[in-house]
Tab-separated table of C-alpha atoms and ligand atoms in Angstrom:
chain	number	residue	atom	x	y	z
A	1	UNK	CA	49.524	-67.682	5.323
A	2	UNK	CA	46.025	-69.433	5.226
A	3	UNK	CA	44.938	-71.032	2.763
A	4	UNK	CA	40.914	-70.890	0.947
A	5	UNK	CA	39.699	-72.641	-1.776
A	6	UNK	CA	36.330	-70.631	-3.309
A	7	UNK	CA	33.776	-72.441	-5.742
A	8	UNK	CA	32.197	-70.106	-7.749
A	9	UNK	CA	35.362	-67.769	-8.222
A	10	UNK	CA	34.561	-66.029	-11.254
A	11	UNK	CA	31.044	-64.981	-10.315
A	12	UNK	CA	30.017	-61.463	-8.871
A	13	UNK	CA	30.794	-62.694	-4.740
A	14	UNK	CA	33.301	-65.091	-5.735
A	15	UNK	CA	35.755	-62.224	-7.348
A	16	UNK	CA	35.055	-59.539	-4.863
A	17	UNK	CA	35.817	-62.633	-1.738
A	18	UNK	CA	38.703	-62.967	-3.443
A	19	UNK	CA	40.027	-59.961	-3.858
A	20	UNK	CA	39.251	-59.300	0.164
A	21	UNK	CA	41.020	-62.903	0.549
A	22	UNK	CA	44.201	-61.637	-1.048
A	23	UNK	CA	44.220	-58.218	0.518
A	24	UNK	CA	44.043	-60.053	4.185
A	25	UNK	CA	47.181	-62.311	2.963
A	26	UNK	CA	45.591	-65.299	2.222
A	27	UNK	CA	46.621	-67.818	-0.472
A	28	UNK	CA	43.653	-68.063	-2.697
A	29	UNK	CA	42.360	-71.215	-4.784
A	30	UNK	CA	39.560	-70.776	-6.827
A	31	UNK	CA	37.178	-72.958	-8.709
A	32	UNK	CA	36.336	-72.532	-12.453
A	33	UNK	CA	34.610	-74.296	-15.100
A	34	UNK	CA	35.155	-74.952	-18.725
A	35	UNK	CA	33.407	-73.135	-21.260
A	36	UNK	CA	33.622	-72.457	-24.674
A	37	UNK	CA	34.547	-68.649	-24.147
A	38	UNK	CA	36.451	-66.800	-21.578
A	39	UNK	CA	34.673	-67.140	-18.214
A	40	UNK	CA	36.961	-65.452	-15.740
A	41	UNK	CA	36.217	-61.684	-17.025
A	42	UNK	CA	35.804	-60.896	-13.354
A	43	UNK	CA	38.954	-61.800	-11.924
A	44	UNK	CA	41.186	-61.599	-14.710
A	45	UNK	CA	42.472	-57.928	-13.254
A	46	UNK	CA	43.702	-59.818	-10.156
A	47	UNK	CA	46.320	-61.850	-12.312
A	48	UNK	CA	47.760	-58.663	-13.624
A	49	UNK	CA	48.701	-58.060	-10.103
A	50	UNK	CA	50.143	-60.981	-9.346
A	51	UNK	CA	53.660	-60.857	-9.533
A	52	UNK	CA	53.894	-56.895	-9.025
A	53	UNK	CA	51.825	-57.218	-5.587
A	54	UNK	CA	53.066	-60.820	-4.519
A	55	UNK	CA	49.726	-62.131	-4.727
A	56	UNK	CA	49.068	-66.170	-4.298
A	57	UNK	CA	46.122	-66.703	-6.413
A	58	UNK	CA	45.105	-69.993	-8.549
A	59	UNK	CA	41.929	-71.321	-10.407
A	60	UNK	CA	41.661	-74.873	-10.835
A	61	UNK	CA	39.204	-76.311	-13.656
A	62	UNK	CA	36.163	-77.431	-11.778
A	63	UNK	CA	32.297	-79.061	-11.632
A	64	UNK	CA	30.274	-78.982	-8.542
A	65	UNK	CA	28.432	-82.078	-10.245
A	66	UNK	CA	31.962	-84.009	-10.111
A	67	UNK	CA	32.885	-85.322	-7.039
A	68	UNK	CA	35.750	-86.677	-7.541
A	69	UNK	CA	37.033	-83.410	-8.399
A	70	UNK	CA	35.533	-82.132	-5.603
A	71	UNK	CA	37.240	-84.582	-3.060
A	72	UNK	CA	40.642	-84.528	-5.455
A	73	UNK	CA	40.733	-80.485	-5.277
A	74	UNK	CA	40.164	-80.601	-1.620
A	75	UNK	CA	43.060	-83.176	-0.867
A	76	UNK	CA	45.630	-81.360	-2.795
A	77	UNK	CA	44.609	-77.810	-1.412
A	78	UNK	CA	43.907	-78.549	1.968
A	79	UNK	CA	41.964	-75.388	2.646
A	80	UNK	CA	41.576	-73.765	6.076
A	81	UNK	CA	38.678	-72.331	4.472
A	82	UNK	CA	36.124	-73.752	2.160
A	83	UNK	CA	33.447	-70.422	0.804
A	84	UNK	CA	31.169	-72.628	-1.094
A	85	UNK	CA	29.902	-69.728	-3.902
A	86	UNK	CA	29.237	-71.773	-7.075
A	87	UNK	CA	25.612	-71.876	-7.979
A	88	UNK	CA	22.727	-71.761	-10.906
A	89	UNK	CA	22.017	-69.150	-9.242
A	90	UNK	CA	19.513	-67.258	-11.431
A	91	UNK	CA	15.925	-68.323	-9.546
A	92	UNK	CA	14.091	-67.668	-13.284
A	93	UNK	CA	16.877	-70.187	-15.527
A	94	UNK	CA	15.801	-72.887	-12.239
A	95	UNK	CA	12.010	-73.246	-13.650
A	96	UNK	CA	13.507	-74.140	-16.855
A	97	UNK	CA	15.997	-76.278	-16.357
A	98	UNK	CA	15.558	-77.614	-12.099
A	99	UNK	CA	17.196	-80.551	-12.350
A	100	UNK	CA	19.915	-79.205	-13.365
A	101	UNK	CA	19.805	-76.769	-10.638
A	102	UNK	CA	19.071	-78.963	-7.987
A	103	UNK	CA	22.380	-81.075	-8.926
A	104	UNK	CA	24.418	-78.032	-8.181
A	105	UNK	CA	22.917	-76.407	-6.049
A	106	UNK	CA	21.579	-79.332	-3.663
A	107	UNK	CA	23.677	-82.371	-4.323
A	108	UNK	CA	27.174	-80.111	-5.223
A	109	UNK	CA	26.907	-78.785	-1.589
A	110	UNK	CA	26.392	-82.542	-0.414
A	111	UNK	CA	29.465	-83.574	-2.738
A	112	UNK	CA	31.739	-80.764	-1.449
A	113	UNK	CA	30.602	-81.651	2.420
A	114	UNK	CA	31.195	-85.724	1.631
A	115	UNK	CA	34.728	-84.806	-0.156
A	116	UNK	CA	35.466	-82.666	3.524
A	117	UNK	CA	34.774	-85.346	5.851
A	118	UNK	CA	36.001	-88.343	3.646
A	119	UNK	CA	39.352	-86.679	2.832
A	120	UNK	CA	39.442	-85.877	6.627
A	121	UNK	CA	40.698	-82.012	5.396
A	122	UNK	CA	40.320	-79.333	8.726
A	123	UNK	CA	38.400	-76.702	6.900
A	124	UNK	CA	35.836	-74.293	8.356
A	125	UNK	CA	32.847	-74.164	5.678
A	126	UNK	CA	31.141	-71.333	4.622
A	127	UNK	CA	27.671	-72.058	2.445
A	128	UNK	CA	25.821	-69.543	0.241
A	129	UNK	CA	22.596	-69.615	1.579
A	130	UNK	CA	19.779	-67.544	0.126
A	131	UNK	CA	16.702	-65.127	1.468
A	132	UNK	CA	15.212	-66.924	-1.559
A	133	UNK	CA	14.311	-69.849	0.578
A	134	UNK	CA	12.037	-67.553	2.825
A	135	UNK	CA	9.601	-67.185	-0.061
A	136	UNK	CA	6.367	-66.212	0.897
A	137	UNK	CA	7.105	-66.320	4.947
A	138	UNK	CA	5.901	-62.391	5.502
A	139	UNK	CA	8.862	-60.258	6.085
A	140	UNK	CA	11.229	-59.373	8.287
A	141	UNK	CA	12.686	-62.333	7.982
A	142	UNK	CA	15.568	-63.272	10.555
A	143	UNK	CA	17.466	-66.621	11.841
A	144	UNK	CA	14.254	-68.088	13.272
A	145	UNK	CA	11.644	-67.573	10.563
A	146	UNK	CA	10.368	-70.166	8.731
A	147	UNK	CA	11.580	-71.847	5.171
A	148	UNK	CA	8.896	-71.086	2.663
A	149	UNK	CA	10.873	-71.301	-1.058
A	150	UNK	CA	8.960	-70.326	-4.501
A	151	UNK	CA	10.917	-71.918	-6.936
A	152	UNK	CA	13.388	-74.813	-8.157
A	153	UNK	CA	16.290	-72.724	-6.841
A	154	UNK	CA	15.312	-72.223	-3.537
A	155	UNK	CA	14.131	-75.753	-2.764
A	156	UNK	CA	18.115	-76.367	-3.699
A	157	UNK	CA	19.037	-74.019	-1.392
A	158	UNK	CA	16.713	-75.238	1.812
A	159	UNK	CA	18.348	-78.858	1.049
A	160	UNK	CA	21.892	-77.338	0.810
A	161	UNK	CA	21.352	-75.148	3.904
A	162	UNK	CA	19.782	-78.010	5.933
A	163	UNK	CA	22.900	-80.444	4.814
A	164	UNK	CA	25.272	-77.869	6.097
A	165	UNK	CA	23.810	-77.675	9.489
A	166	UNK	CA	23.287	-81.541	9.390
A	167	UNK	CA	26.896	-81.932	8.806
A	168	UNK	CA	28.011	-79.616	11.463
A	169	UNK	CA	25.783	-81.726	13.913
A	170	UNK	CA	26.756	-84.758	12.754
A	171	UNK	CA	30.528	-84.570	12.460
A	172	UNK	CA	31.248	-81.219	14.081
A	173	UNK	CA	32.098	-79.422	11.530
A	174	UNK	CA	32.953	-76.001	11.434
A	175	UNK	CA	30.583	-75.252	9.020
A	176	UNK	CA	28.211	-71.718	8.576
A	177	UNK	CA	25.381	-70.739	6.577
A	178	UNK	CA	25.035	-67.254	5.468
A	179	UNK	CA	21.461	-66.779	4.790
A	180	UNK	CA	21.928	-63.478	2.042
A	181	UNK	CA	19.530	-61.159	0.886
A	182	UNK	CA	19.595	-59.655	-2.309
A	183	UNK	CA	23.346	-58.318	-3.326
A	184	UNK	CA	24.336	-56.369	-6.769
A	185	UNK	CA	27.705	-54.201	-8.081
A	186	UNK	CA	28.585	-53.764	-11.110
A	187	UNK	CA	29.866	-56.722	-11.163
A	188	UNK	CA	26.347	-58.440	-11.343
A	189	UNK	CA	24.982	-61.101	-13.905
A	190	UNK	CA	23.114	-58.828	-16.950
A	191	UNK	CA	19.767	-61.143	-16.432
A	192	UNK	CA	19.184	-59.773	-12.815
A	193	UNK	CA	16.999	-57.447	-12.827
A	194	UNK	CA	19.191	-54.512	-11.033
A	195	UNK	CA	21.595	-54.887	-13.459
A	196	UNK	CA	19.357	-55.193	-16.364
A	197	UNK	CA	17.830	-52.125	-15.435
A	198	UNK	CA	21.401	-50.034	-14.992
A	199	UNK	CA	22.723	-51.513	-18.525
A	200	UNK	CA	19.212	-50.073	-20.130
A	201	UNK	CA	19.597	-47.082	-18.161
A	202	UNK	CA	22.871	-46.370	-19.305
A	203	UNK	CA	22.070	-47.474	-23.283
A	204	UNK	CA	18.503	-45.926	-23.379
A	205	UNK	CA	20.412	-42.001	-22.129
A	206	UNK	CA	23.492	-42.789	-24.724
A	207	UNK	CA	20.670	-43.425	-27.458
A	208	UNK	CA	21.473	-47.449	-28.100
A	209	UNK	CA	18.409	-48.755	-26.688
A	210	UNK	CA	14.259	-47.662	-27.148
A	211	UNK	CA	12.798	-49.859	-24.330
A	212	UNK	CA	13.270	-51.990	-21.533
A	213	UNK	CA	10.842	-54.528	-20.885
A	214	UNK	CA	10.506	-56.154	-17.136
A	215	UNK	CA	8.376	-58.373	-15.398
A	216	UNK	CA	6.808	-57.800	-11.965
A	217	UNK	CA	7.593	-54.417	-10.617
A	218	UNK	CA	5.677	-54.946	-7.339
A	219	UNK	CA	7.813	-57.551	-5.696
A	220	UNK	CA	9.921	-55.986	-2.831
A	221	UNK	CA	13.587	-57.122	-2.061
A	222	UNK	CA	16.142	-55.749	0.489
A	223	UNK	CA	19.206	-55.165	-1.961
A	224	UNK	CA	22.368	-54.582	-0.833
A	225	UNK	CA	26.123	-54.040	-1.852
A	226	UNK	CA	28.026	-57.257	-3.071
A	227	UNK	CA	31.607	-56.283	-1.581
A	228	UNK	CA	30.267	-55.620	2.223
A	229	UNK	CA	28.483	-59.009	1.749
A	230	UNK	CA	31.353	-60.631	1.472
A	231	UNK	CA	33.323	-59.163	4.260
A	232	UNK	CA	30.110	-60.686	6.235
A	233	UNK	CA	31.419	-63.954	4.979
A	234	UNK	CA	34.465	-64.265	5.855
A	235	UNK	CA	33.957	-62.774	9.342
A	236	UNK	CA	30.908	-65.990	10.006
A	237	UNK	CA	34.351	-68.038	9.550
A	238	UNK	CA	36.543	-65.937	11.841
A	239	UNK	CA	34.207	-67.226	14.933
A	240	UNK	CA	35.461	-69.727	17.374
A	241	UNK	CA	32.110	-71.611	16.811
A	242	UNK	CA	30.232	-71.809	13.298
A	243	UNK	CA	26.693	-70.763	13.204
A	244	UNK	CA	23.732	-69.095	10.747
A	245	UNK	CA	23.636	-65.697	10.119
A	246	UNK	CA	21.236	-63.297	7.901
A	247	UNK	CA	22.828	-60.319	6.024
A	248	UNK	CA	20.743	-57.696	4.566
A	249	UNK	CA	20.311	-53.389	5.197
A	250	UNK	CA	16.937	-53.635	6.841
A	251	UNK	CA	14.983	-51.809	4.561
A	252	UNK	CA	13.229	-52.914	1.434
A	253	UNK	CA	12.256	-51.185	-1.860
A	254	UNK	CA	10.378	-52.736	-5.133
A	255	UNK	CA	11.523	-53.273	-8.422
A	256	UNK	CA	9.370	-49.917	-9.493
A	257	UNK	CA	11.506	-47.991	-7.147
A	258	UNK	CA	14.640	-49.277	-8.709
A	259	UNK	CA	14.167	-48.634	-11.946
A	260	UNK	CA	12.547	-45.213	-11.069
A	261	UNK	CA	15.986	-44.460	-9.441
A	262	UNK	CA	18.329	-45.281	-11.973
A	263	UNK	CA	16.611	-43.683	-14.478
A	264	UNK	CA	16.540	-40.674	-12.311
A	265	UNK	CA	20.185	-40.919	-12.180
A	266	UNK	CA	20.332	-39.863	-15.945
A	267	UNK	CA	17.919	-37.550	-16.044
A	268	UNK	CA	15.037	-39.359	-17.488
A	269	UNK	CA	11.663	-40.469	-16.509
A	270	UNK	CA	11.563	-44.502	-16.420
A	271	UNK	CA	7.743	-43.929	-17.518
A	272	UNK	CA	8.982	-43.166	-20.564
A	273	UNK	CA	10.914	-46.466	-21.745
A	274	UNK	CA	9.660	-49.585	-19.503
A	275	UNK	CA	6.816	-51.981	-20.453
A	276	UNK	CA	5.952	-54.939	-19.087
A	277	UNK	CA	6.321	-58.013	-20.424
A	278	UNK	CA	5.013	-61.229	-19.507
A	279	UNK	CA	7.633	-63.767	-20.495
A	280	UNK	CA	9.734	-62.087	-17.126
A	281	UNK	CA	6.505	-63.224	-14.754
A	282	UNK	CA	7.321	-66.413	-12.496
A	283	UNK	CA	5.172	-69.385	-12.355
A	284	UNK	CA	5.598	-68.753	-8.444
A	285	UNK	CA	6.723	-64.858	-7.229
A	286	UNK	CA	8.550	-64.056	-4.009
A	287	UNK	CA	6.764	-61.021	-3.043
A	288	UNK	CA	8.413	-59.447	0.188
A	289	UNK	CA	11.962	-60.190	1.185
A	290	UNK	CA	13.451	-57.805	4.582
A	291	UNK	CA	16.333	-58.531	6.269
A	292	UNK	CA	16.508	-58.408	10.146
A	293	UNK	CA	19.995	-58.988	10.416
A	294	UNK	CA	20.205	-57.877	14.724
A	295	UNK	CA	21.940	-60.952	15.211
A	296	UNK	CA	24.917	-60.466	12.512
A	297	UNK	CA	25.357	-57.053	13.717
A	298	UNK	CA	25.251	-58.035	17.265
A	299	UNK	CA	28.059	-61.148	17.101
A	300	UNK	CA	29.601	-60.124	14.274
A	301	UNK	CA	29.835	-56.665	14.355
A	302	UNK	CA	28.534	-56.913	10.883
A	303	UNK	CA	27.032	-53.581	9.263
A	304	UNK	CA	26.128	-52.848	5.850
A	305	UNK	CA	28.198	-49.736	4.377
A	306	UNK	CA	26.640	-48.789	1.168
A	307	UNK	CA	22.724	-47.306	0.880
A	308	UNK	CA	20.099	-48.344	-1.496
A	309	UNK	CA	20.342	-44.870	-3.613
A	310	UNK	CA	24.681	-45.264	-3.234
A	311	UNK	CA	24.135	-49.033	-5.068
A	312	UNK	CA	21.809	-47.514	-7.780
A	313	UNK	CA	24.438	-44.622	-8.363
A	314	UNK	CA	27.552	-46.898	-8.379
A	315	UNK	CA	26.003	-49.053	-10.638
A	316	UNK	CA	24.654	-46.975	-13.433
A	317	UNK	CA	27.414	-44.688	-13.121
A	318	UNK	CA	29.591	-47.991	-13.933
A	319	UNK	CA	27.535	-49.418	-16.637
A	320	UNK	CA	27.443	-45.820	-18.092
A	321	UNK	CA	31.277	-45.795	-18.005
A	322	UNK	CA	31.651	-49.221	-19.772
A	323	UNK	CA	28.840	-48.362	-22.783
A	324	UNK	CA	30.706	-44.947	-23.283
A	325	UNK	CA	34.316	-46.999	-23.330
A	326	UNK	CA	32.595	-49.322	-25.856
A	327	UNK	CA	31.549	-46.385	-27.749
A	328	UNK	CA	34.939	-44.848	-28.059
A	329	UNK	CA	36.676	-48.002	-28.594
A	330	UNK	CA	34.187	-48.869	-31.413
A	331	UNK	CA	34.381	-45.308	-33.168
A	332	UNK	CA	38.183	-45.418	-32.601
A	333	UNK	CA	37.851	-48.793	-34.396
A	334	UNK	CA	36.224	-47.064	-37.142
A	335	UNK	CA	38.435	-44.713	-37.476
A	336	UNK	CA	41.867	-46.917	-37.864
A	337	UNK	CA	39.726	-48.616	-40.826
A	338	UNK	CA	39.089	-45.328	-42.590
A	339	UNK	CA	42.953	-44.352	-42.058
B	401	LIG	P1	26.903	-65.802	-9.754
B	401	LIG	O1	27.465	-64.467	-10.124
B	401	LIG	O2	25.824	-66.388	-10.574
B	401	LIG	O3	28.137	-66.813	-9.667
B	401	LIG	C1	27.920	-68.198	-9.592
B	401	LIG	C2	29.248	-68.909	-9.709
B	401	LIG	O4	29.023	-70.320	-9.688
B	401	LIG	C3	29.998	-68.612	-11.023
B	401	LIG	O5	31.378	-68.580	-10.755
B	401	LIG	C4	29.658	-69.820	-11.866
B	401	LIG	O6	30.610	-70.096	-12.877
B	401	LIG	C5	29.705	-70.915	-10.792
B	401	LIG	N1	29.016	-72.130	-11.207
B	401	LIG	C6	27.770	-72.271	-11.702
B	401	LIG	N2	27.507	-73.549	-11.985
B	401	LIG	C7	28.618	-74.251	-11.656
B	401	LIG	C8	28.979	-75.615	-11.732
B	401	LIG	N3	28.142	-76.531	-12.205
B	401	LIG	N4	30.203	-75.983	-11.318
B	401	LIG	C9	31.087	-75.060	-10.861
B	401	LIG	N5	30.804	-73.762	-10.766
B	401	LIG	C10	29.583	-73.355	-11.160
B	401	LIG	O7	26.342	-65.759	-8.250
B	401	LIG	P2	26.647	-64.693	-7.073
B	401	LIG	O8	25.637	-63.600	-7.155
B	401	LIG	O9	28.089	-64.389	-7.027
B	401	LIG	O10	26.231	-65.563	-5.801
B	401	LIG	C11	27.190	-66.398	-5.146
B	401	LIG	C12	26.455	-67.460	-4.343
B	401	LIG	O11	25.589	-66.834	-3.393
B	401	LIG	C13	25.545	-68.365	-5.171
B	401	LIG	O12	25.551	-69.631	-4.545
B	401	LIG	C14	24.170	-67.742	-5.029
B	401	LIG	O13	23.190	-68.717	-5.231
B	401	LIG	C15	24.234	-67.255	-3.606
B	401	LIG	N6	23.438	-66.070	-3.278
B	401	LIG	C16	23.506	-64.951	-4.036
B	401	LIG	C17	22.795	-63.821	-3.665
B	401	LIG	C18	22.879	-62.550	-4.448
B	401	LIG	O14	22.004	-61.694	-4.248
B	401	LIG	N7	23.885	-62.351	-5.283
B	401	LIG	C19	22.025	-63.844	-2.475
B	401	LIG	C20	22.003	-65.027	-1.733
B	401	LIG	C21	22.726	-66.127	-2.108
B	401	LIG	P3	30.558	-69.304	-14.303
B	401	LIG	O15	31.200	-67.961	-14.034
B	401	LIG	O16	31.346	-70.182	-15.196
B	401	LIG	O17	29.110	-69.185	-14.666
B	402	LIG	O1	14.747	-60.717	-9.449
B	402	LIG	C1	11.559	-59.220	-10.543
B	402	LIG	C2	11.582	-60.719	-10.272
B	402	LIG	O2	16.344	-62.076	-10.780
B	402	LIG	C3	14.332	-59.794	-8.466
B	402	LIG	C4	19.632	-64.191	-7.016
B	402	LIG	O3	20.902	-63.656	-6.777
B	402	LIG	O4	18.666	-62.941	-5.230
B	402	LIG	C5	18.568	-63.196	-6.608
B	402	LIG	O5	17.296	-63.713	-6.930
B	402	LIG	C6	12.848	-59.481	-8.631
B	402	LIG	C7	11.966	-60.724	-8.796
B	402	LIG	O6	16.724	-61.722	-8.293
B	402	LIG	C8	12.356	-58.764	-14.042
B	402	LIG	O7	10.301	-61.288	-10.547
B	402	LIG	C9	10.853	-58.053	-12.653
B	402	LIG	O8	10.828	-60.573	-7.998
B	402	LIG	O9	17.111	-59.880	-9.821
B	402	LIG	P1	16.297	-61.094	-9.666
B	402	LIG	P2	16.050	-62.800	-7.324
B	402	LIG	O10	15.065	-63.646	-8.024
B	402	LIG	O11	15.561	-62.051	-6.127
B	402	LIG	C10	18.499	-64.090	-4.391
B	402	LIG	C11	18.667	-63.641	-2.954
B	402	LIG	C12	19.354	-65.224	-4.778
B	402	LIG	O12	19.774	-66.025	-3.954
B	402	LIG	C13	19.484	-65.496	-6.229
B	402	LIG	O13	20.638	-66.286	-6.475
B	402	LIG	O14	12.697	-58.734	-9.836
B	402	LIG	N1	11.698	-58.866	-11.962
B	402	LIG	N2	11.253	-57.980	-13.937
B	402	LIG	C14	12.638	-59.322	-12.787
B	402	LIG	N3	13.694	-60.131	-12.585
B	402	LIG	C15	14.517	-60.381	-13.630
B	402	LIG	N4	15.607	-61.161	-13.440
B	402	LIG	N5	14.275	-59.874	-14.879
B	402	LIG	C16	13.197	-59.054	-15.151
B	402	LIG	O15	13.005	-58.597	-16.274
């Protein structure tokens, strides 16, 4: 049975990896950190199914800015694979707070790679790169174009991308970057803006919300479904020899388009109920991200599965399904009070 250890478990990639993980047989260790609420919403289905489906799956308390844990978690596990997923990963949040984001983002990668080759653990690697660290190199972008990045985040990302493939020429590691554009589900954080727009979508048609107020609904990204990004993951770390690979549909739409599609998907007219507000600019905007991803579909046999208007349907349709269960549960509420 082979083993994986995931940072970043309970984000959106890091629960839909591991569900794929489990389904292929794996044993499944995943990273999570404390908070002061409940942070594994997104996996907590999967330990319902534990003992029913024979299921091997653990989280282990966790901080990509500790080392020691990183190096301790390693040593005990001893991964075959190592999907490094955990991030501050909203490019926005890094202009406030970059240092923090730079010591996850850039250092944790370095502290994850030192804890691999100090403990002396066999692992293959996989990192999270980002089409965030293109910036403003004109699309399409592909293995070979240049690093341009806009913002706190993405610097992070160029450093841990660059320390991945340092490592792998420096101590032959397996190790393999997977350069990702844009990827959503319902599963998504509620700041991005796909998400934010299929929440409003959803409460604007069941009359909760008035307005939804965006930023810059020019910019142009090549979005894509979470789950088949995933799969591209863990194929990078089913080849004989590790490499860099970019993952994205080909084809690019702006935020405008988005929005005018989910709000098309309940019947309204988006004209209607966005303004723009200036608090979502960026000091620094990545205009144009495309995906030429020949190479992933030529070595890995890697092809996206779900279409731009499929991810706007799935995930309104989703976030209409949750506000609608809120509703009921909230009015069935009320009604065991008046009882
Ligand atoms: P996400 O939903 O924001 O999940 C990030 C994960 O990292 C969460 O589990 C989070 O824990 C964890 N994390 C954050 N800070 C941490 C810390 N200091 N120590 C330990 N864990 C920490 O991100 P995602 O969309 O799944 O993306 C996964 C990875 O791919 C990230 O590295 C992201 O930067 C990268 N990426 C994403 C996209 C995309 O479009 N989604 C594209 C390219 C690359 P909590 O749940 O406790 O917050
Ligand atoms: O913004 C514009 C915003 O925050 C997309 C992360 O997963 O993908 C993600 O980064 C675009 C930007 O994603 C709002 O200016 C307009 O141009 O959804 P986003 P992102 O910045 O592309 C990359 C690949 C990652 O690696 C990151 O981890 O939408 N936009 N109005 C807005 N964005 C937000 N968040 N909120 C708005 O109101």
């Amino acid at each position: 049975m082979p083993r994986a250890l995931i940072t970043g478990c309970t984000g959106q990639d890091g629960s839909y990896l591991t569900e794929l993980l489990l389904s292929k047989g794996y044993e499944v260790h995943g990273l999570k950190r404390r908070a002061s609420l409940f942070n594994t919403d997104r996996v907590d289905h999967i330990y319902q199914d534990l003992h029913e489906k024979n299921l091997r799956f653990t989280l282990h308390y966790g901080e990509l800015t500790d080392g020691s844990c990183m190096a301790t978690l390693l040593y005990d596990i001893r991964p075959d694979e190592v999907y490094h997923l955990g991030a501050q990963s909203h490019v926005r949040v890094s202009f406030d707070v970059p240092e923090f984001t730079t010591d996850v983002v850039a250092t944790g990668t370095l502290r994850i790679l030192e804890a691999i080759r100090r403990t002396g653990v066999k692992t293959r690697f996989y990192q999270a790169s980002s089409s965030e660290q293109f910036g403003s190199t004109p699309p399409p972008q592909s293995e070979t174009t240049a690093f341009h990045p806009r913002s706190p985040y993405a610097c992070a990302k160029v450093y841990a991308h660059n320390i991945t493939v340092n490592y792998r020429e420096s101590y032959g590691m397996h190790a393999s970057c997977g350069v990702l554009f844009n990827h959503e589900s319902p599963r998504r954080g509620e700041t991005f803006v796909t998400r934010k727009i299929t929440r409003a979508a959803a409460h604007v048609k069941l009359g909760l919300q008035k307005k939804l107020y965006l930023g810059n609904l020019d910019a142009k990204r090549d979005w894509g479904y979470a789950p088949d990004y995933v799969r591209a993951m863990w194929m990078m770390l089913q080849q004989d020899e590790p490499n860099d690979y970019v993952i994205g549909t080909g084809e690019a739409h702006s935020v405008r388009d988005f929005v005018e599609a989910a709000f098309a998907r309940v019947n309204l007219d988006w004209r209607d109920y966005v303004e723009i507000d200036p608090r979502y600019f960026r000091p620094a905007e990545v205009d144009y991200l495309l995906a030429d991803a020949t190479k992933a579909k030529k070595d890995l046999g890697w092809e996206p599965m779900v279409t731009f208007s499929q991810l706007v349907n799935i995930m309104v349709d989703a976030d209409l399904a949750e506000v609608e269960l809120k509703m009921r549960g909230g009015a069935e509420a009320v009604r065991l009070v008046e009882e």
